[in-house]
CSV table of C-alpha atoms in Angstrom, one decimal:
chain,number,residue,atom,x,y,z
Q,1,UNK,CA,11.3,8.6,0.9
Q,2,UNK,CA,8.7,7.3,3.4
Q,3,UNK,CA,10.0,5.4,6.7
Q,4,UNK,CA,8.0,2.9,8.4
Q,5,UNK,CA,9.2,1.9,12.0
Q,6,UNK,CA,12.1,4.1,11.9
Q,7,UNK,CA,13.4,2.3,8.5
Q,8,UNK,CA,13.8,4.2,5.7
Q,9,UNK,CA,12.7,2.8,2.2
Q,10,UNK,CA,14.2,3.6,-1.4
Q,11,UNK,CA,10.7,4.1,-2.9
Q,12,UNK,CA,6.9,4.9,-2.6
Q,13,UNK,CA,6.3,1.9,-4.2
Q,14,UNK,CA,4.9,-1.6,-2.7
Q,15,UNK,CA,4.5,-4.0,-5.1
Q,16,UNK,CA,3.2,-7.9,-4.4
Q,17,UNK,CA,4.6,-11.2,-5.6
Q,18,UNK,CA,1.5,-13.2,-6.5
Q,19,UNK,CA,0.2,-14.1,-9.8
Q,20,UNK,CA,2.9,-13.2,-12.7
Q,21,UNK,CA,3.2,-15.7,-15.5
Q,22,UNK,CA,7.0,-16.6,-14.6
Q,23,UNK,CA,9.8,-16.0,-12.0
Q,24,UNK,CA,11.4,-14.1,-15.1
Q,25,UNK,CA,8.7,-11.9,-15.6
Q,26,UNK,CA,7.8,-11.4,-11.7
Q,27,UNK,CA,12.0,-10.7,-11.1
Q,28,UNK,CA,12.1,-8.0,-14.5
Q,29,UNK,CA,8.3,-6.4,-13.2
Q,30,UNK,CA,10.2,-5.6,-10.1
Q,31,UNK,CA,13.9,-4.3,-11.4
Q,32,UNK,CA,11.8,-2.4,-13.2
Q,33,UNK,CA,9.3,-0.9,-10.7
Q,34,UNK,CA,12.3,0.4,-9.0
Q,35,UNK,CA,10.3,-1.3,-5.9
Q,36,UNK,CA,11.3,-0.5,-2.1
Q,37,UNK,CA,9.1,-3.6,-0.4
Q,38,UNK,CA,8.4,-6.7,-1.9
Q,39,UNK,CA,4.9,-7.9,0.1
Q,40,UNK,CA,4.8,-11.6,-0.2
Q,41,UNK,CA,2.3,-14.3,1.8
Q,42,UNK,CA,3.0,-17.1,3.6
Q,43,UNK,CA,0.6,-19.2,1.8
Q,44,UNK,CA,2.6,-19.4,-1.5
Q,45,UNK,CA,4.9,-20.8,0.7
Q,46,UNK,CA,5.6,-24.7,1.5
Q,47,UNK,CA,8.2,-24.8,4.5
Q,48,UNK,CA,10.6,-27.2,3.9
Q,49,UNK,CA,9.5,-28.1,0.1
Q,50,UNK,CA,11.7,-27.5,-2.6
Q,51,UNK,CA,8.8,-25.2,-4.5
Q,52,UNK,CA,8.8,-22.7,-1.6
Q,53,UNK,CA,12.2,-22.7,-1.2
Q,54,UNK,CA,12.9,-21.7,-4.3
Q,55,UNK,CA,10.6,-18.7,-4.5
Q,56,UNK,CA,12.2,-17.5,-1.4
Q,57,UNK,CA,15.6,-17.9,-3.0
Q,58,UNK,CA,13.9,-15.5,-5.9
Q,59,UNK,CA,12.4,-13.2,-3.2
Q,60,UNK,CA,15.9,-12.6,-1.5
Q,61,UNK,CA,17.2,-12.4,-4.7
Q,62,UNK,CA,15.4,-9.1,-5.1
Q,63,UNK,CA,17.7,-7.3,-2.3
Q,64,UNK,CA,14.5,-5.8,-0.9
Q,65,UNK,CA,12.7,-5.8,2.3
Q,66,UNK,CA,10.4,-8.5,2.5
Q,67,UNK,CA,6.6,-7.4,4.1
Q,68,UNK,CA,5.0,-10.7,4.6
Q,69,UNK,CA,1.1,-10.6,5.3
Q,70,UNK,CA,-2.0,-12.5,6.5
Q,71,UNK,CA,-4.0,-12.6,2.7
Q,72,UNK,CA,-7.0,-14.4,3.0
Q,73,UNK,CA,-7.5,-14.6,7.2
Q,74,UNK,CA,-11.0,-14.6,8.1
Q,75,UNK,CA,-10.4,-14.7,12.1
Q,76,UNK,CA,-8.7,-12.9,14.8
Q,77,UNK,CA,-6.8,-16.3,15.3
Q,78,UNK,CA,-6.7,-17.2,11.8
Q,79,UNK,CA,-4.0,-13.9,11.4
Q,80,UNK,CA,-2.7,-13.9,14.6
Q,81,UNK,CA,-1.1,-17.4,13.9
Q,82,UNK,CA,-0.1,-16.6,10.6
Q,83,UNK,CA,1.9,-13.6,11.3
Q,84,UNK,CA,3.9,-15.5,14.1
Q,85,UNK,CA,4.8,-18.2,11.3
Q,86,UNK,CA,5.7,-15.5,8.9
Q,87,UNK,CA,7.8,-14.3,11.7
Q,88,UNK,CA,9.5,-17.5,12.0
Q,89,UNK,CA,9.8,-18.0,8.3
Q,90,UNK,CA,11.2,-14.9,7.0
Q,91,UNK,CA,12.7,-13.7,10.0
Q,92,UNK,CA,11.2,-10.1,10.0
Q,93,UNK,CA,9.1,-8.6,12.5
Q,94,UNK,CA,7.2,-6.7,10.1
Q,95,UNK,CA,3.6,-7.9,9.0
Q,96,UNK,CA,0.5,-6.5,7.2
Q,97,UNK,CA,-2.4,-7.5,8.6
Q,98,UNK,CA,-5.4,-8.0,6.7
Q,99,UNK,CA,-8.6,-9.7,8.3
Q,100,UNK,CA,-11.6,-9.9,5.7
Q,101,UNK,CA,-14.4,-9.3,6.7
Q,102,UNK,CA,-16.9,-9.5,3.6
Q,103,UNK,CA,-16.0,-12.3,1.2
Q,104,UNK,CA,-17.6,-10.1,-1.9
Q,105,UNK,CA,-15.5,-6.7,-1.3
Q,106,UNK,CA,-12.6,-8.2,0.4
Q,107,UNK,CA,-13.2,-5.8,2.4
Q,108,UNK,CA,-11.4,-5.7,6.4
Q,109,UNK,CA,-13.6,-6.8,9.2
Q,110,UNK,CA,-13.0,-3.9,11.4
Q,111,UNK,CA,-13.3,-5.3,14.9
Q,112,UNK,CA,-11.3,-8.4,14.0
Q,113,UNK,CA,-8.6,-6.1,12.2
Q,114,UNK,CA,-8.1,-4.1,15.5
Q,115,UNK,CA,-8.8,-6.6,17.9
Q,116,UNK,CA,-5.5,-8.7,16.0
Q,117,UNK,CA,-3.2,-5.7,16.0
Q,118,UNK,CA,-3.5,-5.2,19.6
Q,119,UNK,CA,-2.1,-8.4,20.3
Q,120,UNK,CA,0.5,-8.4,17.7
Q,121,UNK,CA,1.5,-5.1,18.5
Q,122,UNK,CA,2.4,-6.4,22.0
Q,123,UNK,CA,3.9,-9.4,21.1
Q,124,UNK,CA,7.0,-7.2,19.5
Q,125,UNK,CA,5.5,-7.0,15.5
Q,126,UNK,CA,5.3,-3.9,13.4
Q,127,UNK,CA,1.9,-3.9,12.1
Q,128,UNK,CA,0.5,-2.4,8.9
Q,129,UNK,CA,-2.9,-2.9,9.1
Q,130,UNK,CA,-5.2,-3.4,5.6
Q,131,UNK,CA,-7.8,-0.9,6.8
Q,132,UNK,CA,-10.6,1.6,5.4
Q,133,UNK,CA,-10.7,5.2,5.5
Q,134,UNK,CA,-12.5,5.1,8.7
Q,135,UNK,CA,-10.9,8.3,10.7
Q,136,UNK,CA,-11.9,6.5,14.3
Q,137,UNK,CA,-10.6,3.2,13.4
Q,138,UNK,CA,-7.4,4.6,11.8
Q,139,UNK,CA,-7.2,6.1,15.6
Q,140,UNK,CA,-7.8,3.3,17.2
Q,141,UNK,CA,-5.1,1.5,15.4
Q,142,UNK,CA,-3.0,4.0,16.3
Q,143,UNK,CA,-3.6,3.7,19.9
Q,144,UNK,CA,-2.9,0.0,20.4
Q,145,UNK,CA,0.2,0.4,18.8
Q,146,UNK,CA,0.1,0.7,15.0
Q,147,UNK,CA,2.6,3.4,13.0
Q,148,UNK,CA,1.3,3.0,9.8
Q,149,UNK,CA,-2.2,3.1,8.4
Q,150,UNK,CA,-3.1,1.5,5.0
Q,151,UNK,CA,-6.1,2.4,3.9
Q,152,UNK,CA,-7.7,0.5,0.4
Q,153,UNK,CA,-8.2,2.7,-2.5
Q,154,UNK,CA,-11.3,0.3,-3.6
Q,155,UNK,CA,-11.7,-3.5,-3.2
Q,156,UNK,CA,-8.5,-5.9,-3.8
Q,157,UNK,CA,-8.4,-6.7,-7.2
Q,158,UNK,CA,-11.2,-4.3,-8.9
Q,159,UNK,CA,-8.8,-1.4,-10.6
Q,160,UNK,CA,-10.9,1.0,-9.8
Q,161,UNK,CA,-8.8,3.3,-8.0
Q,162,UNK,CA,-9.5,5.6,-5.4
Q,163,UNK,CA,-13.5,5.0,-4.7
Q,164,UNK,CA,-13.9,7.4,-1.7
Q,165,UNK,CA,-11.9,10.7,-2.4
Q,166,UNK,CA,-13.5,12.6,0.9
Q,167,UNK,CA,-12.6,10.0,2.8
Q,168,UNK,CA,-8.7,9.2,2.1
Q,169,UNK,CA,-8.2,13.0,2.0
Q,170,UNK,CA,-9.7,13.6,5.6
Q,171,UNK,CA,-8.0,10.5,6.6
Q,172,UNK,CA,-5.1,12.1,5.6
Q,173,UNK,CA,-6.0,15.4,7.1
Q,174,UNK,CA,-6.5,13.7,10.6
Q,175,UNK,CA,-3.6,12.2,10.5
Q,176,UNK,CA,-0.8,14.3,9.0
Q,177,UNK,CA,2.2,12.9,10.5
Q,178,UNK,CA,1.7,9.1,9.9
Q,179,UNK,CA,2.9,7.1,7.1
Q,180,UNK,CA,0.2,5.9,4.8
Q,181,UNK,CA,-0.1,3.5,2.1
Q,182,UNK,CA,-2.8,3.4,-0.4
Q,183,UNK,CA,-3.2,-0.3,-0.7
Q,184,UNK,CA,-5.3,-2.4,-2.8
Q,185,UNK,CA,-7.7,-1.9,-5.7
Q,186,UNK,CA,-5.4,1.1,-8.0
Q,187,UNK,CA,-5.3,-0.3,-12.1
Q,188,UNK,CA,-3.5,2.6,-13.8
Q,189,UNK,CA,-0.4,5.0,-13.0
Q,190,UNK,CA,-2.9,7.7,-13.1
Q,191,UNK,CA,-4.5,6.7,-9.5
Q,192,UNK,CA,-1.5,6.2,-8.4
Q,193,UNK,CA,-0.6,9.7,-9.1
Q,194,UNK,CA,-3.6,10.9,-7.3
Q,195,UNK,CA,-2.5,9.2,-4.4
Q,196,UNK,CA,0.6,10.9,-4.1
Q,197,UNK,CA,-0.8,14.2,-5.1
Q,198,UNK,CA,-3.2,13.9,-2.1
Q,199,UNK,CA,-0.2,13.2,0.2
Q,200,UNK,CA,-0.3,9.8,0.7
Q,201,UNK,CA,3.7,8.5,1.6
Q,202,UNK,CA,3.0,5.0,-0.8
Q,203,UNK,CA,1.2,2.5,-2.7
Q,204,UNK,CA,0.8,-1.1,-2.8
Q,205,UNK,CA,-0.3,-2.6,-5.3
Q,206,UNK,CA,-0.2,-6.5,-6.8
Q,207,UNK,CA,-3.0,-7.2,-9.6
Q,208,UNK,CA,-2.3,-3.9,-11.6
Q,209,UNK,CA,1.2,-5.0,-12.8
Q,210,UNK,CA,1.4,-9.0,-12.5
Q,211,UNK,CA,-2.0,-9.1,-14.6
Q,212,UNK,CA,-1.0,-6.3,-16.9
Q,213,UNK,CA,-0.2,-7.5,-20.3
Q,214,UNK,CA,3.2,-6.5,-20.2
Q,215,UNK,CA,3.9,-6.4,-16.3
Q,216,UNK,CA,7.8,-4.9,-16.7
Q,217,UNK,CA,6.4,-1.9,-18.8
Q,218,UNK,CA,3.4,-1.5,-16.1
Q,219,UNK,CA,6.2,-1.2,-13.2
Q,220,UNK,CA,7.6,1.1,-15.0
Q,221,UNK,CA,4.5,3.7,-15.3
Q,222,UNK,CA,3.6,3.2,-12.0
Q,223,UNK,CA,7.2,4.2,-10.9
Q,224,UNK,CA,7.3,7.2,-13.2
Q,225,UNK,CA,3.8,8.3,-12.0
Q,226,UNK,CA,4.5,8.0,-7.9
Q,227,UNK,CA,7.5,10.3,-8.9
Q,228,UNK,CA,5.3,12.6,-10.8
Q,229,UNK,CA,2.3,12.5,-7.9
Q,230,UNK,CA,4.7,13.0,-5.9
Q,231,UNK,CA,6.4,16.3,-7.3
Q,232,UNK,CA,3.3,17.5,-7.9
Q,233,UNK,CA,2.0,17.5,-4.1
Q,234,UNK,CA,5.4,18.8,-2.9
Q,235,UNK,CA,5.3,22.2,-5.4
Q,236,UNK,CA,2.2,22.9,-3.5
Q,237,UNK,CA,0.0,23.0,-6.6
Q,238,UNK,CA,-3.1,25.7,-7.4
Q,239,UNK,CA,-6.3,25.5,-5.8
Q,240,UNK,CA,-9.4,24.8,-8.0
Q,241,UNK,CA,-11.7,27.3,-8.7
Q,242,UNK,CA,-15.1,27.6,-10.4
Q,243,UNK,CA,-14.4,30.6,-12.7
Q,244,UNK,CA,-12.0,31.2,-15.4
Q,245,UNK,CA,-9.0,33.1,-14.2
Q,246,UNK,CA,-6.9,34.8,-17.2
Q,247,UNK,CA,-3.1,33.6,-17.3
Q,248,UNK,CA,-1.9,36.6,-18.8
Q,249,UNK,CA,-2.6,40.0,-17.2
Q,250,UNK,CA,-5.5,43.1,-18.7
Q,251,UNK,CA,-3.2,45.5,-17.7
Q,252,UNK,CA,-1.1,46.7,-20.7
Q,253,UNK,CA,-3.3,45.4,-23.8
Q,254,UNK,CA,-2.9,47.2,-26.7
Q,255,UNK,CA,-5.3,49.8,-26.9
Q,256,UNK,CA,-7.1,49.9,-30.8
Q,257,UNK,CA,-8.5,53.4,-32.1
């Protein structure tokens, strides 16, 4: 099972809090999932109202480690002061950091994105950055203190799975001993797969199973297909190839008069 900061989690799979129908249905999706992280945002919360206090009650409920993160910062400051109140709040050092660059694509503004984990990652937090495939800013992350790297699969939201297949795998490649996380944009256990069959340690993932029409039954494919991604890129599986290879042998064919 991956480990992040020297913890070690009970499953490759992430999933977010944020827009199932009920607490029933959000509390069955993950018992379900099998989950190992529940990823939650300070923004559904109201401190000291009885609303937010009783979706934290829910959250701990879940008996999992709680990732809170920085959805919907725009600024360096805007996430930086976010991630010290989720600090406060949940009482976890651990944060992912997302700082959106393009309001369209959702996509992380990269200067911002490293510019804010170097000062969180001084200030004592364990950051796991919402980043691209970008080799040199993965490494640059890296260097200022970051031990994960979670790079999207496609914009937040979309379901279109892995966009950029070249890129995640050289990302990959480039950093083979670093825990990564697909997160954002997978709709089907399929992608998922593919993650895990190109090597990838998890996935996170929100929209996919809270907007499915049966969220618990969607958990439950996307924990059946991380295991089955994940089998697949441990057996070392064939190489493709452009011609036909025979499965069963020439030699020893009967021979017809």
């Amino acid at each position: 099972m991956p480990v992040f900061y020297g913890t070690e989690v009970a499953s490759r799979l992430m999933l977010g809090t944020a827009q199932y129908p009920s607490p029933s249905v959000l509390t069955e999706a993950f018992r379900r999932s099998g989950a190992g992280i529940a990823t939650v945002s300070l923004r559904r919360e109201a401190a000291g109202g009885a609303e937010g206090a009783a979706f934290w009650d829910m959250i701990r409920d879940l008996g999992l480690p709680v990732l809170p993160n920085t959805a919907g910062c725009h600024s360096v400051r805007e996430a930086v002061t976010t991630a010290h109140m989720a600090r406060e709040y949940f009482g976890t050092d651990w944060i992912k950091l997302e700082v959106i660059g393009h309001a369209d694509t959702l996509q992380p503004d990269p200067f911002g994105l490293l510019e804010a984990a170097r000062i969180l990652c001084a200030d004592g937090f364990k950051v796991f950055p919402y980043t691209t495939e970008d080799g040199v800013l993965g490494g640059r992350l890296l260097d200022v203190g970051c031990e994960v790297l979670m790079p999207w699969g496609a914009p937040i939201g979309t379901g279109l799975g892995l966009n950029n297949l070249y890129g995640l795998r050289t990302l990959r490649a480039q950093f083979p001993e670093v825990p990564m996380v697909i997160d954002a944009g997978l709709g089907l256990p399929s992608q998922a797969a593919r993650a895990m069959e190109l090597g990838f340690d998890a996935v996170l993932l929100n929209t996919a199973v809270a907007r499915a029409g049966d969220p618990a039954a969607m958990a439950t494919g996307f924990a059946r297909a991380l295991e089955a991604g994940r089998l697949a890129y441990e057996a070392d599986p064939m190489e493709p190839r452009d011609m036909a290879a025979p499965s069963t042998p020439l030699l020893g064919l009967a021979v017809l008069a």
